[in-house]
Coordinates of C-alpha atoms in Angstrom, one line a residue:
Chain A
M851 CA 156.6 -5.6 -17.8
H852 CA 154.2 -7.8 -16.1
V853 CA 150.5 -7.9 -17.1
S854 CA 148.4 -8.1 -13.9
F855 CA 145.3 -10.2 -13.4
L856 CA 143.0 -7.2 -13.6
Q857 CA 144.7 -5.8 -16.7
A858 CA 144.4 -9.2 -18.5
V859 CA 140.7 -9.2 -17.6
L860 CA 140.2 -5.7 -19.0
I861 CA 142.1 -6.6 -22.2
A862 CA 139.8 -9.6 -22.6
L863 CA 136.8 -7.3 -22.2
V864 CA 138.0 -5.0 -25.0
Y865 CA 138.1 -8.1 -27.2
Y866 CA 134.5 -9.1 -26.2
L867 CA 133.2 -5.6 -26.7
G868 CA 134.8 -5.5 -30.2
N869 CA 133.0 -8.6 -31.2
G870 CA 129.8 -8.2 -29.2
P871 CA 126.7 -6.0 -30.0
W872 CA 126.7 -3.6 -27.1
L873 CA 128.4 -0.6 -28.7
A874 CA 125.4 0.2 -31.0
G875 CA 126.6 -2.2 -33.5
V876 CA 129.7 -0.2 -34.3
G877 CA 132.0 -2.3 -32.1
Y878 CA 132.9 -4.0 -35.4
Y879 CA 134.0 -0.7 -36.9
T880 CA 135.8 0.6 -33.7
L881 CA 137.1 -1.7 -31.0
Y882 CA 137.4 -4.5 -33.6
R883 CA 140.1 -2.5 -35.4
P884 CA 143.7 -2.9 -34.0
L885 CA 144.1 0.9 -34.2
V886 CA 141.4 1.4 -31.5
A887 CA 142.0 -1.8 -29.7
G888 CA 145.7 -1.1 -29.4
F889 CA 145.1 2.3 -27.9
L890 CA 142.7 0.9 -25.3
V891 CA 145.1 -2.0 -24.4
G892 CA 147.8 0.7 -24.1
L893 CA 145.5 2.7 -21.8
I894 CA 144.9 -0.5 -19.7
L895 CA 148.7 -1.2 -19.5
G896 CA 149.5 2.4 -18.7
N897 CA 151.1 3.4 -22.1
P898 CA 148.4 4.6 -24.5
V899 CA 151.0 6.2 -26.8
Q900 CA 152.9 3.0 -27.4
G901 CA 149.6 1.1 -27.6
T902 CA 148.4 3.5 -30.4
M903 CA 151.7 3.1 -32.3
V904 CA 151.6 -0.7 -32.1
G905 CA 147.9 -0.8 -32.9
A906 CA 148.3 1.4 -35.9
A907 CA 151.1 -0.8 -37.2
I908 CA 149.1 -4.0 -36.7
N909 CA 146.1 -2.4 -38.3
L910 CA 148.0 -1.9 -41.5
M911 CA 147.7 -5.7 -42.2
Y912 CA 143.9 -5.3 -41.9
L913 CA 143.4 -2.1 -43.8
G914 CA 141.5 -3.9 -46.5
F915 CA 139.8 -6.2 -44.1
I916 CA 136.4 -7.3 -45.4
S917 CA 134.2 -10.0 -43.9
A918 CA 131.4 -10.9 -46.2
G919 CA 128.9 -13.7 -46.4
G920 CA 129.8 -15.1 -43.0
S921 CA 133.4 -15.7 -43.9
L922 CA 136.3 -14.3 -41.8
P923 CA 139.7 -14.2 -43.4
A924 CA 141.4 -13.4 -40.1
D925 CA 140.5 -11.8 -36.7
P926 CA 141.9 -8.3 -36.5
C927 CA 140.5 -7.8 -33.0
L928 CA 142.5 -10.7 -31.6
A929 CA 145.6 -9.6 -33.4
G930 CA 145.0 -6.1 -32.1
T931 CA 144.3 -6.9 -28.4
V932 CA 146.7 -9.8 -27.8
G933 CA 149.3 -8.4 -30.2
A934 CA 149.4 -5.0 -28.5
A935 CA 149.5 -6.6 -25.0
I936 CA 152.5 -8.7 -26.1
A937 CA 154.2 -5.8 -27.8
I938 CA 153.8 -3.4 -24.8
A939 CA 154.7 -6.0 -22.2
S940 CA 157.9 -7.0 -24.2
N941 CA 158.6 -3.5 -25.5
L942 CA 158.8 -4.7 -29.1
D943 CA 159.3 -2.7 -32.3
P944 CA 155.9 -2.1 -34.0
K945 CA 157.0 -4.0 -37.1
V946 CA 158.0 -7.0 -35.0
A947 CA 154.6 -6.8 -33.4
V948 CA 152.9 -6.9 -36.8
A949 CA 154.7 -10.2 -37.7
L950 CA 153.7 -11.7 -34.3
A951 CA 150.2 -10.5 -34.5
A952 CA 149.6 -12.1 -38.0
P953 CA 149.4 -15.7 -36.7
I954 CA 147.4 -14.6 -33.7
G955 CA 144.9 -13.1 -36.1
L956 CA 144.6 -16.4 -37.9
L957 CA 144.0 -18.3 -34.6
G958 CA 141.1 -15.9 -34.1
T959 CA 139.2 -17.5 -36.9
L960 CA 138.8 -20.5 -34.6
I961 CA 136.8 -18.4 -32.2
W962 CA 134.7 -17.2 -35.1
F963 CA 134.1 -20.8 -36.3
I964 CA 132.9 -21.9 -32.9
R965 CA 130.6 -19.0 -32.6
M966 CA 129.1 -19.4 -36.1
T967 CA 128.6 -23.1 -35.6
V968 CA 127.1 -23.1 -32.1
N969 CA 124.8 -20.1 -32.8
A970 CA 123.0 -22.2 -35.4
T971 CA 121.6 -24.1 -32.4
F972 CA 120.1 -20.9 -31.0
A973 CA 118.4 -20.3 -34.4
H974 CA 116.5 -23.6 -33.8
V975 CA 115.7 -22.4 -30.2
A976 CA 114.3 -19.3 -31.9
D977 CA 112.2 -21.5 -34.2
R978 CA 110.6 -23.1 -31.1
Y979 CA 109.8 -19.7 -29.5
A980 CA 108.4 -18.4 -32.8
E981 CA 106.0 -21.4 -32.9
E982 CA 104.6 -20.2 -29.6
G983 CA 104.5 -16.6 -30.7
N984 CA 106.9 -15.8 -27.8
T985 CA 108.6 -12.5 -28.6
R986 CA 110.6 -12.5 -25.4
G987 CA 112.0 -15.9 -26.4
I988 CA 113.2 -14.4 -29.7
M989 CA 115.1 -11.8 -27.8
L990 CA 116.6 -14.6 -25.6
A991 CA 117.7 -16.6 -28.6
N992 CA 119.1 -13.6 -30.4
V993 CA 120.8 -11.8 -27.6
V994 CA 121.1 -13.6 -24.3
Y995 CA 122.2 -17.2 -25.2
P996 CA 124.6 -16.3 -28.1
Q997 CA 126.2 -13.5 -26.0
I998 CA 126.8 -15.8 -23.0
L999 CA 128.6 -18.1 -25.5
L1000 CA 130.5 -15.3 -27.1
F1001 CA 131.6 -14.0 -23.7
I1002 CA 133.0 -17.3 -22.6
I1003 CA 134.8 -18.2 -25.9
S1004 CA 136.3 -14.7 -26.2
V1005 CA 137.2 -13.7 -22.6
I1006 CA 138.9 -16.9 -21.6
P1007 CA 141.5 -17.2 -24.5
V1008 CA 142.3 -13.5 -24.5
F1009 CA 142.7 -13.4 -20.8
L1010 CA 145.1 -16.4 -20.8
A1011 CA 147.1 -15.1 -23.8
S1012 CA 147.6 -11.7 -22.2
Y1013 CA 148.2 -13.0 -18.7
Y1014 CA 150.6 -15.8 -19.5
G1015 CA 151.7 -15.1 -23.1
A1016 CA 153.0 -11.6 -23.0
A1017 CA 156.0 -12.2 -20.8
S1018 CA 157.0 -15.5 -22.4
V1019 CA 157.3 -14.0 -25.9
Q1020 CA 160.1 -11.7 -24.7
T1021 CA 162.0 -14.6 -23.3
V1022 CA 161.7 -16.5 -26.6
L1023 CA 162.7 -13.5 -28.7
N1024 CA 165.8 -12.8 -26.5
F1025 CA 166.7 -16.5 -26.9
L1026 CA 166.4 -16.4 -30.7
G1027 CA 168.4 -13.3 -31.2
G1028 CA 168.8 -10.5 -33.8
K1029 CA 168.4 -12.5 -37.1
V1030 CA 164.9 -13.6 -36.1
L1031 CA 164.0 -10.1 -35.2
H1032 CA 165.2 -8.9 -38.6
I1033 CA 163.1 -11.5 -40.4
L1034 CA 160.1 -10.6 -38.3
I1035 CA 160.6 -6.9 -39.3
V1036 CA 160.9 -7.9 -43.0
I1037 CA 157.6 -9.9 -42.8
G1038 CA 155.9 -7.2 -40.9
G1039 CA 156.8 -4.7 -43.6
M1040 CA 155.3 -6.9 -46.4
L1041 CA 152.1 -8.0 -44.7
P1042 CA 150.2 -4.7 -45.3
A1043 CA 150.3 -5.6 -49.0
L1044 CA 148.0 -8.5 -48.3
G1045 CA 145.4 -6.3 -46.6
I1046 CA 145.5 -3.8 -49.4
A1047 CA 145.3 -6.5 -52.1
I1048 CA 142.2 -8.1 -50.4
N1049 CA 140.5 -4.8 -50.5
M1050 CA 141.5 -4.3 -54.2
R1051 CA 139.9 -7.6 -55.0
A1052 CA 136.6 -6.2 -53.8
I1053 CA 136.7 -2.7 -55.3
T1054 CA 139.3 -2.4 -58.0
K1055 CA 138.3 -3.4 -61.5
R1056 CA 140.2 -3.4 -64.8
E1057 CA 138.7 0.0 -65.5
T1058 CA 139.8 1.5 -62.2
I1059 CA 143.3 0.1 -61.8
M1060 CA 144.8 3.3 -63.3
Y1061 CA 143.4 5.2 -60.3
Y1062 CA 145.4 2.8 -58.1
F1063 CA 148.6 3.8 -59.9
M1064 CA 147.6 7.5 -59.7
G1065 CA 147.3 7.2 -55.9
F1066 CA 150.5 5.4 -55.6
F1067 CA 152.6 7.8 -57.7
L1068 CA 151.1 10.9 -56.2
V1069 CA 152.4 9.8 -52.8
M1070 CA 155.7 8.6 -54.2
Y1071 CA 156.6 11.7 -56.2
L1072 CA 154.6 14.5 -54.6
K1073 CA 154.7 13.1 -51.1
L1074 CA 151.0 13.8 -50.6
D1075 CA 149.3 12.1 -47.6
V1076 CA 146.4 9.7 -47.7
V1077 CA 143.7 12.3 -46.8
S1078 CA 144.7 14.5 -49.7
I1079 CA 144.6 11.5 -52.0
A1080 CA 141.1 10.8 -50.7
I1081 CA 140.0 14.4 -51.5
F1082 CA 141.5 14.4 -55.0
G1083 CA 140.2 10.9 -55.6
A1084 CA 136.7 12.0 -54.7
I1085 CA 136.9 15.0 -57.0
I1086 CA 138.0 12.8 -59.9
A1087 CA 135.4 10.2 -59.2
Y1088 CA 132.8 12.8 -59.2
A1089 CA 134.0 14.2 -62.5
V1090 CA 134.0 10.7 -64.0
V1091 CA 130.5 10.0 -62.8
I1092 CA 129.1 13.3 -64.1
S1093 CA 130.7 12.9 -67.6
S1094 CA 129.5 9.3 -67.9
R1095 CA 126.0 10.5 -67.0
K1096 CA 126.1 13.1 -69.7
E1097 CA 127.2 10.5 -72.3
R1098 CA 124.3 8.3 -71.4
T1099 CA 121.7 11.1 -71.9
T1100 CA 123.2 12.4 -75.2
Chain B
M61 CA 78.1 6.9 -42.7
R62 CA 80.4 9.2 -41.0
E63 CA 80.4 7.0 -37.9
E64 CA 81.3 3.9 -40.1
M65 CA 84.2 5.7 -41.7
R66 CA 85.5 6.7 -38.3
S67 CA 85.5 3.2 -37.0
D68 CA 87.2 2.1 -40.2
E69 CA 89.9 4.6 -39.6
S70 CA 90.5 3.5 -36.1
K71 CA 90.8 -0.2 -37.2
K72 CA 93.5 0.8 -39.6
K73 CA 96.8 -0.4 -38.2
K74 CA 99.4 2.4 -38.3
L75 CA 103.0 2.2 -37.1
S76 CA 104.3 5.2 -35.2
R77 CA 107.7 6.6 -35.9
G78 CA 108.7 5.2 -32.5
D79 CA 107.9 1.7 -33.6
V80 CA 110.0 2.0 -36.7
V81 CA 112.9 3.5 -34.7
K82 CA 112.6 0.8 -32.0
S83 CA 112.9 -1.8 -34.7
F84 CA 115.9 0.0 -36.1
L85 CA 117.7 0.1 -32.8
I86 CA 117.3 -3.6 -32.2
W87 CA 118.8 -4.2 -35.7
L88 CA 121.6 -1.7 -35.1
F89 CA 122.6 -3.4 -31.9
F90 CA 121.8 -7.0 -32.4
S91 CA 122.0 -7.7 -36.2
H92 CA 125.0 -10.0 -35.8
S93 CA 124.4 -11.1 -32.2
C94 CA 123.3 -14.6 -33.2
Y95 CA 125.2 -14.6 -36.6
N96 CA 125.5 -18.3 -37.6
Y97 CA 126.4 -20.5 -40.6
E98 CA 122.8 -21.7 -41.1
R99 CA 120.7 -18.5 -41.2
L100 CA 123.3 -15.8 -40.9
Q101 CA 121.4 -12.7 -39.9
G102 CA 118.0 -14.5 -39.9
V103 CA 117.5 -14.5 -36.1
G104 CA 118.6 -10.8 -35.9
F105 CA 116.1 -9.9 -38.6
A106 CA 113.2 -11.7 -36.8
H107 CA 114.2 -10.0 -33.5
A108 CA 114.2 -6.6 -35.2
M109 CA 110.6 -7.3 -36.4
V110 CA 109.3 -7.9 -32.9
P111 CA 108.1 -4.4 -32.2
I112 CA 106.5 -4.2 -35.7
L113 CA 104.7 -7.5 -35.4
T114 CA 103.4 -7.0 -31.9
K115 CA 102.0 -3.6 -33.0
L116 CA 100.4 -4.8 -36.2
Y117 CA 99.0 -8.1 -35.1
D118 CA 96.8 -8.9 -32.2
T119 CA 96.6 -12.7 -32.0
K120 CA 99.4 -15.1 -31.0
E121 CA 98.9 -17.0 -34.2
D122 CA 99.5 -13.9 -36.4
I123 CA 102.6 -12.9 -34.4
S124 CA 103.9 -16.5 -34.5
A125 CA 103.4 -16.6 -38.3
G126 CA 105.2 -13.3 -38.6
L127 CA 108.2 -14.4 -36.6
K128 CA 108.5 -17.6 -38.6
R129 CA 108.3 -15.6 -41.8
H130 CA 111.4 -13.6 -40.7
L131 CA 113.4 -16.4 -39.1
T132 CA 114.5 -17.6 -42.6
F133 CA 118.0 -17.2 -44.1
F134 CA 119.0 -13.6 -44.5
N135 CA 122.3 -11.9 -45.1
T136 CA 123.2 -8.4 -46.3
E137 CA 125.5 -5.6 -45.5
P138 CA 123.8 -4.4 -42.3
N139 CA 123.9 -0.6 -42.9
V140 CA 123.3 0.1 -46.6
G141 CA 121.2 -3.1 -46.6
A142 CA 119.0 -1.6 -43.9
V143 CA 116.9 -0.3 -46.7
V144 CA 115.5 -3.9 -47.1
H145 CA 114.3 -3.8 -43.5
G146 CA 112.6 -0.5 -43.9
L147 CA 110.8 -1.8 -47.0
T148 CA 109.9 -5.1 -45.2
I149 CA 108.3 -3.0 -42.4
A150 CA 106.3 -1.1 -45.0
M151 CA 105.1 -4.3 -46.6
E152 CA 104.1 -5.8 -43.2
E153 CA 102.1 -2.7 -42.5
E154 CA 100.2 -3.0 -45.8
K155 CA 99.7 -6.7 -45.2
A156 CA 98.3 -6.1 -41.7
N157 CA 95.8 -3.7 -43.2
G158 CA 94.5 -6.3 -45.6
A159 CA 96.6 -5.9 -48.7
P160 CA 97.0 -9.2 -50.6
I161 CA 100.7 -9.7 -49.8
S162 CA 101.7 -13.3 -49.3
D163 CA 104.5 -14.6 -47.1
E164 CA 106.3 -15.6 -50.3
A165 CA 106.1 -12.1 -51.7
I166 CA 107.7 -10.7 -48.5
N167 CA 110.4 -13.4 -48.6
A168 CA 111.0 -12.9 -52.3
T169 CA 111.5 -9.2 -51.8
K170 CA 113.9 -9.7 -49.0
T171 CA 116.0 -12.4 -50.7
G172 CA 115.9 -10.5 -54.0
L173 CA 117.3 -7.3 -52.5
M174 CA 119.7 -8.6 -49.9
G175 CA 122.2 -9.7 -52.5
P176 CA 122.5 -6.5 -54.5
F177 CA 122.6 -4.4 -51.3
A178 CA 125.2 -6.7 -49.8
G179 CA 127.5 -6.1 -52.8
I180 CA 126.9 -2.4 -52.9
G181 CA 127.1 -2.0 -49.1
D182 CA 130.3 -4.0 -48.6
T183 CA 132.0 -1.9 -51.4
I184 CA 130.9 1.3 -49.7
T185 CA 131.2 0.7 -46.0
Q186 CA 133.8 -2.0 -45.5
G187 CA 135.6 -1.4 -48.9
T188 CA 135.9 2.3 -49.1
I189 CA 134.8 4.4 -46.1
T190 CA 136.4 2.2 -43.4
P191 CA 139.9 2.0 -45.1
I192 CA 139.9 5.7 -45.8
L193 CA 139.1 6.8 -42.3
L194 CA 141.4 4.1 -40.9
A195 CA 144.3 5.3 -43.1
F196 CA 143.7 8.8 -41.6
G197 CA 143.7 7.4 -38.1
I198 CA 146.7 5.2 -38.7
S199 CA 148.8 8.0 -40.1
L200 CA 148.2 10.0 -37.0
G201 CA 148.5 6.9 -34.7
Q202 CA 151.8 5.7 -36.2
T203 CA 153.6 8.7 -34.6
G204 CA 152.0 8.0 -31.3
N205 CA 149.2 10.6 -31.5
V206 CA 146.3 9.2 -29.5
L207 CA 143.9 11.4 -31.5
G208 CA 144.3 8.9 -34.4
P209 CA 142.2 6.1 -32.8
I210 CA 139.9 8.6 -31.0
L211 CA 139.0 10.6 -34.1
Y212 CA 138.7 7.5 -36.2
A213 CA 136.3 5.9 -33.8
I214 CA 134.1 8.9 -33.6
L215 CA 134.0 9.6 -37.3
I216 CA 133.3 6.0 -38.4
S217 CA 130.6 5.6 -35.8
V218 CA 128.8 8.7 -36.9
V219 CA 129.0 7.8 -40.6
I220 CA 127.9 4.1 -40.1
I221 CA 125.0 4.9 -37.8
G222 CA 124.0 7.7 -40.1
I223 CA 124.0 5.5 -43.2
A224 CA 122.1 2.7 -41.4
Y225 CA 119.4 5.1 -40.1
G226 CA 119.1 6.9 -43.4
M227 CA 118.7 3.7 -45.4
W228 CA 116.2 2.2 -42.9
M229 CA 114.0 5.2 -43.2
T230 CA 114.3 5.4 -47.0
G231 CA 113.2 1.8 -47.3
Y232 CA 110.2 2.4 -45.1
S233 CA 109.1 5.7 -46.8
Q234 CA 109.8 4.8 -50.4
G235 CA 108.1 1.4 -50.5
R236 CA 108.7 -1.4 -53.0
K237 CA 108.7 0.7 -56.2
G238 CA 111.1 3.2 -54.7
V239 CA 113.6 0.7 -53.5
E240 CA 113.5 -1.4 -56.7
S241 CA 114.1 1.7 -58.8
L242 CA 117.1 2.3 -56.5
V243 CA 118.5 -1.0 -57.6
S244 CA 117.7 -0.8 -61.3
G245 CA 118.3 2.9 -61.6
N246 CA 121.6 4.7 -62.0
L247 CA 122.1 5.8 -58.4
I248 CA 123.6 2.5 -57.2
S249 CA 125.9 2.0 -60.2
T250 CA 127.0 5.6 -59.9
M251 CA 127.8 5.0 -56.2
V252 CA 129.8 1.9 -57.0
T253 CA 131.8 3.6 -59.8
F254 CA 132.4 6.5 -57.4
A255 CA 133.6 4.2 -54.6
G256 CA 135.6 2.1 -57.0
I257 CA 137.7 5.1 -58.3
L258 CA 138.1 6.8 -54.9
G259 CA 138.9 3.5 -53.1
S260 CA 141.4 2.4 -55.8
A261 CA 143.2 5.8 -55.5
V262 CA 143.4 5.4 -51.7
M263 CA 144.6 1.9 -52.0
G264 CA 147.4 3.1 -54.2
A265 CA 148.3 5.8 -51.7
L266 CA 148.3 3.2 -48.9
T267 CA 150.6 1.0 -50.8
A268 CA 153.1 3.8 -51.2
Q269 CA 152.9 4.9 -47.6
F270 CA 152.6 1.7 -45.7
V271 CA 154.0 -1.3 -47.5
S272 CA 157.7 -1.4 -46.8
V273 CA 160.1 -3.6 -48.7
S274 CA 163.7 -2.6 -49.3
T275 CA 166.9 -4.4 -50.0
P276 CA 170.3 -3.8 -48.3
V277 CA 172.2 -5.5 -51.2
V278 CA 175.3 -3.7 -52.3
I279 CA 176.8 -4.6 -55.7
T280 CA 180.5 -4.2 -56.0
V281 CA 182.0 -3.9 -59.5
G282 CA 185.7 -3.3 -59.3
V283 CA 186.2 -0.3 -57.1
T284 CA 182.7 1.2 -57.3
S285 CA 180.0 -0.2 -55.1
L286 CA 176.3 0.4 -55.9
K287 CA 173.5 0.2 -53.3
L288 CA 170.8 -1.8 -55.1
Q289 CA 168.0 0.1 -53.4
T290 CA 169.0 3.8 -53.5
D291 CA 171.4 3.8 -56.5
I292 CA 169.4 1.5 -58.9
L293 CA 165.8 0.7 -57.9
D294 CA 164.9 4.1 -56.7
K295 CA 166.3 5.6 -59.9
I296 CA 164.2 3.3 -62.1
L297 CA 160.9 3.7 -60.2
P298 CA 160.6 4.8 -56.6
G299 CA 158.7 2.2 -54.6
I300 CA 159.0 -0.4 -57.2
L301 CA 159.4 -3.2 -54.6
P302 CA 156.2 -2.4 -52.5
L303 CA 154.3 -1.8 -55.7
S304 CA 155.3 -5.1 -57.3
L305 CA 154.7 -7.0 -54.1
T306 CA 151.1 -5.6 -53.8
L307 CA 150.3 -6.3 -57.4
L308 CA 151.7 -9.8 -57.1
V309 CA 149.5 -10.5 -54.1
W310 CA 146.5 -9.0 -55.9
W311 CA 147.2 -11.3 -58.9
L312 CA 147.6 -14.3 -56.6
L313 CA 144.3 -13.6 -54.9
S314 CA 142.6 -13.3 -58.2
R315 CA 144.1 -16.7 -59.2
K316 CA 142.1 -18.2 -56.3
H317 CA 144.9 -18.5 -53.8
S318 CA 143.3 -18.0 -50.4
A319 CA 144.3 -15.1 -48.2
M320 CA 145.7 -17.5 -45.7
A321 CA 147.9 -19.2 -48.4
V322 CA 149.2 -15.9 -49.6
M323 CA 150.1 -15.0 -46.0
G324 CA 152.0 -18.2 -45.9
Y325 CA 153.9 -17.3 -49.0
I326 CA 154.8 -13.9 -47.6
V327 CA 156.1 -15.4 -44.4
L328 CA 158.1 -18.0 -46.3
A329 CA 159.5 -15.3 -48.7
G330 CA 160.4 -13.2 -45.7
I331 CA 162.3 -16.0 -44.0
I332 CA 164.2 -17.1 -47.1
L333 CA 165.0 -13.6 -48.5
G334 CA 165.7 -12.3 -45.0
L335 CA 168.2 -15.2 -44.3
I336 CA 170.1 -14.8 -47.5
G337 CA 170.3 -11.0 -46.9
F338 CA 168.3 -9.9 -49.9
L339 CA 165.7 -8.1 -47.8

């Protein structure tokens, strides 16, 4: 399938909106996530169902995604938009899409680095406006200048990758053959472990590791789904909190 | 006498609810618009203070001093941490009405609180709520159900904006004592314990459901042939491979291997084990 000029522009806009401020600040929680980005890219390319499946698969890698203190371990939004575009255009298995999206996500940290570095210049522009007591200037320095920059550095690469990249990936994969596809599927199956482990680094402590095992084996043996684990987890967490509060008061 | 009191009243600078909400909306939209390595959210913070400063101060000099006060380094989790902004607004309001609050006091309050609320906030929003809702959306989406992404996007938006607004208003109405007791009191540690248990259980469930590692190896002894995966590993402990892999990655990360390096190991392991036919 060929990605048209207009479609590539729209995919690039999804990426910009996921990174930009215009969606009431929740762009980072919605379009930035491959699940949502994949669905929208699918919608743009005329196959929202496949887009959703691919986006969901790619998002597994970034389940535990945390960006803190200005660091970005990877760029889920780039992996989601470009990854879904490639997967739909080349009709790839979602697991293959995961393995292809992983390096794309790493490349995205470059865009982040440019943005975080150049934006520091606008902080100094804001200093000058503050000196004059110019409140409109603060708005310009916080919104207009950095967003022009972000628009340029996000729309151009995503447009190029979706417009030219999508079709060539299929040619390369066909050329490489089945063994490579198998390896990509193996890698794609393992990568979600990384996203989960990154999240565990942030929230799981020595005292709570047993709840991790509980969640794991409840799914393995009783075939419960994630939502029911969340409900039981919340009940147990509540019980623990209540009993520790009683201990403290007695 | 009565006349004097009345003129005193009218001199008192009072922020309306609209001013506080306007400031909140600027933060909600543009907190990370000019995110940068030098000040992080500093410029966004100053921008959010614009409606507050212009309402409270009349002279260009005072507004300029206020903007400079807030253009300093600032970084917190933008939603739970919004309590810091609410509190800052309350302090600015007192200051404008003559309370002896120095620039340093405002700055010290901001920098003192942004760290704890960043830690708590990241655990709650990015660490627990987002993965749980995502897992829900992904399990629907994997089968091609477009309600997965749509429901996820709606739910997470409502929750995040709700938390941010609630924390902002709490900070403004509770003042310094209230917010400090929030940090020192049990509430925060309770929330972290709660999120830690719930989040860990969900991570376990996600490992079981979404990490897929299995081996096609067949062991032939004489005439009987055993499938390593279904005949041996699954009998010992179902899901032993995805569980071991996730714990191994967790251990590597705690040993200061970067996420990027670990991704490299996984790719390398996939290539080697895939080529020799173990995976």
